[in-house]
Short mmCIF file of C-alpha atoms in Angstrom, two decimals:
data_model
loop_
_atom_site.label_atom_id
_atom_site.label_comp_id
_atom_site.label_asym_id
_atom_site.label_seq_id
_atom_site.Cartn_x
_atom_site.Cartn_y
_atom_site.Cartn_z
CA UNK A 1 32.39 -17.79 58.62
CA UNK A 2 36.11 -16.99 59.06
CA UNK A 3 37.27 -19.47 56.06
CA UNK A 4 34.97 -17.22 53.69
CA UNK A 5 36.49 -13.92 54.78
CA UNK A 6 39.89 -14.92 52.42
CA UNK A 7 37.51 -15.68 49.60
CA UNK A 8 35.44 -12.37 49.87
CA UNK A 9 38.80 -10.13 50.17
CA UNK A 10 39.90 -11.52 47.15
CA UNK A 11 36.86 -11.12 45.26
CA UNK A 12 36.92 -7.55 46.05
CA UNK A 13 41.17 -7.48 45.25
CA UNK A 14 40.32 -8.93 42.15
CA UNK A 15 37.49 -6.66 41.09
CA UNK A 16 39.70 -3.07 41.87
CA UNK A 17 42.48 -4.65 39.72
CA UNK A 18 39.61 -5.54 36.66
CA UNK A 19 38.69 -1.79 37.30
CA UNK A 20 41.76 -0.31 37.53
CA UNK A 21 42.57 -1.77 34.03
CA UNK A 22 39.64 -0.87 32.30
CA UNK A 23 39.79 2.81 33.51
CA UNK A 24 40.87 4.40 30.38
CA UNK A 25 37.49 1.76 28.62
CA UNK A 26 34.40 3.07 29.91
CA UNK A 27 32.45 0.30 28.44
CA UNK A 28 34.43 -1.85 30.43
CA UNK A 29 32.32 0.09 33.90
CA UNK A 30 29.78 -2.06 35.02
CA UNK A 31 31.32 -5.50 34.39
CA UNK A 32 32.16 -6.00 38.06
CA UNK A 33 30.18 -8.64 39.88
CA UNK A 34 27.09 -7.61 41.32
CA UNK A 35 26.78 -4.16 38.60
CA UNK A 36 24.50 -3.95 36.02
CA UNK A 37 25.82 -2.22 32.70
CA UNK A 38 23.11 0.23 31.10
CA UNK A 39 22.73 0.40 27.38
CA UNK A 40 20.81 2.60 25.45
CA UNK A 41 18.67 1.25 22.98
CA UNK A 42 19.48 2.73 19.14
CA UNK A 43 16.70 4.68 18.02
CA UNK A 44 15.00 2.97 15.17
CA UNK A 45 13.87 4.72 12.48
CA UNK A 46 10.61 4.08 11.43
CA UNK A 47 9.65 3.56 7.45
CA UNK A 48 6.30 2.76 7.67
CA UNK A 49 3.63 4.67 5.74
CA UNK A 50 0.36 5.17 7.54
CA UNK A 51 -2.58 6.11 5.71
CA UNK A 52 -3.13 9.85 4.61
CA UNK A 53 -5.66 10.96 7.35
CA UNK A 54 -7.24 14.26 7.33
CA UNK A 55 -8.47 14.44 10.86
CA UNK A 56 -5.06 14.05 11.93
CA UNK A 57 -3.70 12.11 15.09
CA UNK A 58 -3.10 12.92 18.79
CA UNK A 59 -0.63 10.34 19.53
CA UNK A 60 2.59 12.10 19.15
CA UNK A 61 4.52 8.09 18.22
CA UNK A 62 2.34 8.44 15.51
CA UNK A 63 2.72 11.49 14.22
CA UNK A 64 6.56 10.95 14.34
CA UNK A 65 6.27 8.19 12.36
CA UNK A 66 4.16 9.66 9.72
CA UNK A 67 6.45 12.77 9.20
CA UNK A 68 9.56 10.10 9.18
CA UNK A 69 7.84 8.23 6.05
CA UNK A 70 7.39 11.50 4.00
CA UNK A 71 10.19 10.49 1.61
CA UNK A 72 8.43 7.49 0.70
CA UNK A 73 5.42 10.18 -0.27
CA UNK A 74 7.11 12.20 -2.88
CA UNK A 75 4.74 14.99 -3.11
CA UNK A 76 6.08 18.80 -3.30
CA UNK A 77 5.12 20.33 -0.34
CA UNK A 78 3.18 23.15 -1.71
CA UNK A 79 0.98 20.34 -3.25
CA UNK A 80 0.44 18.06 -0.42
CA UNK A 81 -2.84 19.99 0.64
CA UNK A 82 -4.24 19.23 -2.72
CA UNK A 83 -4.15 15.45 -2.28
CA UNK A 84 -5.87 15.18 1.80
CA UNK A 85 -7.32 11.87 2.66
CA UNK A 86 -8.48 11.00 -0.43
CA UNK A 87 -4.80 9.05 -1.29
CA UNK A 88 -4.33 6.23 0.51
CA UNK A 89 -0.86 4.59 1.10
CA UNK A 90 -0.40 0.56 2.02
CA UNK A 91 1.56 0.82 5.04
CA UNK A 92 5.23 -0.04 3.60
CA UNK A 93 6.93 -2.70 4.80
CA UNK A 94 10.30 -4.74 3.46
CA UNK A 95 8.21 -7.00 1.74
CA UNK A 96 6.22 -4.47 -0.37
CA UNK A 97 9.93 -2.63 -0.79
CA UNK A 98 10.99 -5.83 -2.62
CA UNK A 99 8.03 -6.20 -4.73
CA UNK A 100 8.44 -2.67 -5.99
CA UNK A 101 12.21 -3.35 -6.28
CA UNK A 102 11.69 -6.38 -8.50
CA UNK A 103 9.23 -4.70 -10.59
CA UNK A 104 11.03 -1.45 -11.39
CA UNK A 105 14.69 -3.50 -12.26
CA UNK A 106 15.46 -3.62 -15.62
CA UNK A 107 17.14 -6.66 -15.31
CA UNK A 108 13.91 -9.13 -14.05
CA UNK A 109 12.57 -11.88 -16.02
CA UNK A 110 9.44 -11.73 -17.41
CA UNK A 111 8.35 -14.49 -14.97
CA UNK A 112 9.83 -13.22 -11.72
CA UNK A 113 8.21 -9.63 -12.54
CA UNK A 114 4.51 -11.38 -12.95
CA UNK A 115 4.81 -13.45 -10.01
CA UNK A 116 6.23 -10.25 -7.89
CA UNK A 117 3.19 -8.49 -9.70
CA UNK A 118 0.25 -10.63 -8.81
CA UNK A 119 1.73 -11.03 -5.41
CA UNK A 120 1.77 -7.15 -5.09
CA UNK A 121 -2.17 -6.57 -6.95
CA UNK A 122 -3.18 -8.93 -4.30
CA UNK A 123 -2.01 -7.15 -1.69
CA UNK A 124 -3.72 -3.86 -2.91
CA UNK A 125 -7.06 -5.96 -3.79
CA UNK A 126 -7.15 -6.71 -0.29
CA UNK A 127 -6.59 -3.43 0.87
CA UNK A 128 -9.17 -2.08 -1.37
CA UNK A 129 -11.84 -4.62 0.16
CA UNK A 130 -11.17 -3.03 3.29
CA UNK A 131 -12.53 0.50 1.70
CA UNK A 132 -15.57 -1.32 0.99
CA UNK A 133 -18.86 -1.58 3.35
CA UNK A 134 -19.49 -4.04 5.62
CA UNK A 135 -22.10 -4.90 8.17
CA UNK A 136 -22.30 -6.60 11.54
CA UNK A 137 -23.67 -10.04 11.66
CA UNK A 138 -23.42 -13.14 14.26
CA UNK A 139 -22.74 -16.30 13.22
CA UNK A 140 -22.76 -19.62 15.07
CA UNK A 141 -19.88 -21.82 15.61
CA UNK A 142 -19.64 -25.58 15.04
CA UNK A 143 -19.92 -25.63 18.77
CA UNK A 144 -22.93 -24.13 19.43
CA UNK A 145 -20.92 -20.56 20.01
CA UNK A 146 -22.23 -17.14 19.18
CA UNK A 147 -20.06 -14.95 17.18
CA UNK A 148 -20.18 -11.08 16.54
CA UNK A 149 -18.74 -10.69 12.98
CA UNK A 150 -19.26 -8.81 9.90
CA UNK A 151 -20.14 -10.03 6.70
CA UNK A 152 -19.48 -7.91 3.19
CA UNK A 153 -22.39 -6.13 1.98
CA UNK A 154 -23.29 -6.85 -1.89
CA UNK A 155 -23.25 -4.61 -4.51
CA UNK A 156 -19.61 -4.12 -5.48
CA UNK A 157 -18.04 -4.66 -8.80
CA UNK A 158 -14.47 -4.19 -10.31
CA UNK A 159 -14.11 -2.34 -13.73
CA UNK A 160 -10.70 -2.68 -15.60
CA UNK A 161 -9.36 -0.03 -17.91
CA UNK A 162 -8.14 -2.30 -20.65
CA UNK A 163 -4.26 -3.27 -20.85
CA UNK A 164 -2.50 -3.15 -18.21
CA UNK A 165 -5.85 -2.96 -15.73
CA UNK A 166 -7.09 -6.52 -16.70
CA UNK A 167 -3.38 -7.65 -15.30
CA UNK A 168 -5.55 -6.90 -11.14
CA UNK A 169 -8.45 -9.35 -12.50
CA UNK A 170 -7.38 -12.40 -11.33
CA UNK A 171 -6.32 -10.92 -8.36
CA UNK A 172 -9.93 -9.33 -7.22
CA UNK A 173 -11.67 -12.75 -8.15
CA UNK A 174 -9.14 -14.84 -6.31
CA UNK A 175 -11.04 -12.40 -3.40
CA UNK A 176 -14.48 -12.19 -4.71
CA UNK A 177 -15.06 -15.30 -6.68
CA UNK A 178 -18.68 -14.13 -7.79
CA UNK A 179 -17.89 -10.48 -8.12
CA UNK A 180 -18.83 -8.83 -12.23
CA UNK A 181 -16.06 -6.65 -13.83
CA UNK A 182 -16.87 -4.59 -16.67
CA UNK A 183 -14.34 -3.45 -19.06
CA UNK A 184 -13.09 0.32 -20.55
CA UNK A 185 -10.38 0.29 -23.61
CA UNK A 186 -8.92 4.11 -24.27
CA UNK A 187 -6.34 5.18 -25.98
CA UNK A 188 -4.65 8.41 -27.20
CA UNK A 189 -5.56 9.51 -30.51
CA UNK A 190 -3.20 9.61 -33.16
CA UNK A 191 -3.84 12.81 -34.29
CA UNK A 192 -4.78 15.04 -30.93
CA UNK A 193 -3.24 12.50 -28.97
CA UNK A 194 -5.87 13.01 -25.96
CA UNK A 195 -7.40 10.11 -24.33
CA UNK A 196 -10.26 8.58 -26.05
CA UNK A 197 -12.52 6.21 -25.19
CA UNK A 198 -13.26 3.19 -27.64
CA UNK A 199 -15.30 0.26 -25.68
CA UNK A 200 -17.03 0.18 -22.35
CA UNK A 201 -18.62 -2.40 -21.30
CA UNK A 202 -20.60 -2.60 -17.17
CA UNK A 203 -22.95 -4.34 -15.28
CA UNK A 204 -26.31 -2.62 -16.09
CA UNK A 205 -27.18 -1.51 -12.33
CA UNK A 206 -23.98 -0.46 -12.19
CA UNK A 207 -24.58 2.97 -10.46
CA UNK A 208 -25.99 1.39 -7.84
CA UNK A 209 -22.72 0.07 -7.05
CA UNK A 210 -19.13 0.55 -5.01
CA UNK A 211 -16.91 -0.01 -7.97
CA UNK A 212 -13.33 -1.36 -7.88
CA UNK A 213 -11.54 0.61 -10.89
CA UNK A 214 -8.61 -0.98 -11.33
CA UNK A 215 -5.14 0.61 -13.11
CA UNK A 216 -1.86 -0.52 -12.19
CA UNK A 217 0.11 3.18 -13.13
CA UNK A 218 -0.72 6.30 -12.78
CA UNK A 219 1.01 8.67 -14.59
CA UNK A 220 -0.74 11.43 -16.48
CA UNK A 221 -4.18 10.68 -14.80
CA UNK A 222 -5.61 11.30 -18.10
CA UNK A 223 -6.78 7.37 -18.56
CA UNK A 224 -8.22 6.72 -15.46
CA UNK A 225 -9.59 10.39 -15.46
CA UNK A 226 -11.66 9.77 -19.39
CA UNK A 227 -12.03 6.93 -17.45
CA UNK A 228 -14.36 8.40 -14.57
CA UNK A 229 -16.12 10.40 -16.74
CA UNK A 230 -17.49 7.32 -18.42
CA UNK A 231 -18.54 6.23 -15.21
CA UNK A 232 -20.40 9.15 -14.61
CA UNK A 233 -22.05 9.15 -17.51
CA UNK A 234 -23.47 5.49 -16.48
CA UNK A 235 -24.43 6.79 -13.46
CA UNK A 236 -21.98 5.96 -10.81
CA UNK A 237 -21.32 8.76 -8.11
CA UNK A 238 -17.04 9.43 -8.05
CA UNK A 239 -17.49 8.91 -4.50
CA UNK A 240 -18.70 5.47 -4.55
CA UNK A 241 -15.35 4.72 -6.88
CA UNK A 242 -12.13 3.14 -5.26
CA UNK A 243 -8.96 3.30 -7.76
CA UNK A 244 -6.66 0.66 -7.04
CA UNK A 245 -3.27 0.85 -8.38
CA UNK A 246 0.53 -0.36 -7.96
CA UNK A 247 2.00 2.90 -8.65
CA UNK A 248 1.44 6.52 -9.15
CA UNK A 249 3.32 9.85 -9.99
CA UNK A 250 2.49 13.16 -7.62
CA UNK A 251 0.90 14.68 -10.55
CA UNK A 252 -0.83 11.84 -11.52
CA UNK A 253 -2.60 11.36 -8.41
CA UNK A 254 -3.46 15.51 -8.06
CA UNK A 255 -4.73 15.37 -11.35
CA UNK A 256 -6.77 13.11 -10.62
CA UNK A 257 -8.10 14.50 -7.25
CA UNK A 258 -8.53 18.04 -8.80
CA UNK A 259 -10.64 16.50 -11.00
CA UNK A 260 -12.69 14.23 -8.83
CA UNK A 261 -12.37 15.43 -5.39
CA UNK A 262 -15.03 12.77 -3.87
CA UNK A 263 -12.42 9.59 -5.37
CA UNK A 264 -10.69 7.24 -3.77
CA UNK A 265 -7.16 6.13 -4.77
CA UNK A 266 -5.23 3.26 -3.22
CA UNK A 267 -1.66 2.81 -4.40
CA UNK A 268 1.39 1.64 -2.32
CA UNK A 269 4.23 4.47 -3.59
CA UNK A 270 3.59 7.93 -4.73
CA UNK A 271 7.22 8.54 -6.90
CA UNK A 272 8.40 10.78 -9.62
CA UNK A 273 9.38 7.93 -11.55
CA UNK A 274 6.72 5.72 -12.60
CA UNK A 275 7.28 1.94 -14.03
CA UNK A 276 5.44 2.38 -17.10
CA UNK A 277 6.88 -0.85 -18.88
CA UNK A 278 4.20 -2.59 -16.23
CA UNK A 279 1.98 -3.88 -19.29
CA UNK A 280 4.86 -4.72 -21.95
CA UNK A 281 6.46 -6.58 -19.53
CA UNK A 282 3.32 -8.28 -17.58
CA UNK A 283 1.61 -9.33 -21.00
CA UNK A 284 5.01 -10.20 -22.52
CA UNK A 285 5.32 -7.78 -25.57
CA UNK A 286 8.05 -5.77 -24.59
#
């Protein structure tokens, strides 16, 4: 016991001499033997969008994080009421933030942008399916196991509003390999150069269906809001419509709303600044 006395005395000489020296370093506190050094954590700062909920949350982590993401939403503030819960957002993430990134620069091949294009509809397709109904079913396993699932509840179809919309296609069928998509073509008219529809072409029990209208930009509204009224006019309730898009303007998306209030939209940016090359460049006739 008396040989370890020497040892311990010099431990303790040579830990007030490591202390003395690091006196004027306070990080150096706390790297004597036996001392734990405390760190705070850096706060992180949170960029993910949630989806636009009316009812609101009571979980303050949430609520932090949703105000934190309002950038990313780049509605005027004395606007935001007029959008509510019927805009959805895909929650962002750094690999959605790339796939917009590619998209919007100038400088992308034509290849890169429609591989970054269809990996970004898919995304949104899949999202939209989730907007869809389902129902509960069981299943059983290959091992004699009961399972509680759910199972997708027919009578959906997609409807694209000819260019740029037939680009999301492939992309809802690569999902739903059976599912029918009819087909709207409108344009502006030369002369009044209002929106004007020219072809439309649906399933015939069509308004007894959820339909998947799919337009990759929004920027006016005016398209996709000629292209409701079509809908309508077949039948089709606007709140049994889901509008899936890449990309949308603020006033696109209020127009839209003001005008339908019972729609649907699922986009993954709201921005000033739309990317309205999408269909030159996607289709190659830029």
């Amino acid at each position: 016991m008396d040989a370890e006395k020497p040892r311990e005395s010099c431990l303790v000489s040579a830990a007030a001499e490591h202390a003395a020296r690091c006196s004027v370093r306070p990080e150096c506190v706390g790297d004597m033997p036996g001392e734990q050094q405390q760190q705070q954590e850096p706060e992180l700062s949170h960029r993910h969008i949630r989806f636009v909920d009316g009812s609101g949350s009571s979980n303050e982590a949430d609520k932090e994080s949703e105000s934190s993401c309002s950038p990313d939403v780049d509605v005027p503030g004395d606007q935001q009421q007029l959008v509510g819960p019927q805009l959805k957002l895909l929650p962002m993430n750094d690999q959605i933030r790339e796939l917009q990134t590619i998209i919007r620069d100038r400088t992308t091949s034509r290849g890169d942008f429609v591989f970054s294009a269809d990996r970004l509809i898919r995304l949104v397709v899949e999202e939209g399916l989730n907007q869809l109904p389902y129902t509960e079913c069981t299943v059983t396993t290959p091992t004699g196991y009961k399972y509680e699932g759910v199972k997708f509840e027919k009578g959906n179809c997609g409807v694209s509003i000819m260019r740029s919309g037939e680009a999301m296609e492939q992309g809802l069928r690569d999902c739903c390999r059976s599912i029918r998509i009819g087909k709207i073509l409108i344009q502006s008219d030369e002369e009044t150069q209002r929106a004007k529809v020219y072809y439309a072409k649906f399933p015939p029990d069509i308004y007894r269906r959820k339909v998947l209208l799919m337009y990759p930009i929004l920027s006016t509204g005016n398209t996709v809001i000629e292209a409701v009224k079509v809908l309508i006019e077949h039948g089709v309730q606007p709140a049994c419509i889901i509008l899936l898009s890449l990309f949308s303007t603020p006033h696109g998306a209020i127009s839209i709303i003001q005008e339908f209030p019972d729609i649907t939209i699922l986009t993954t940016e709201v921005h000033p600044v739309a990317p309205t090359h999408f269909g030159q460049k996607y289709f190659g006739t830029d």
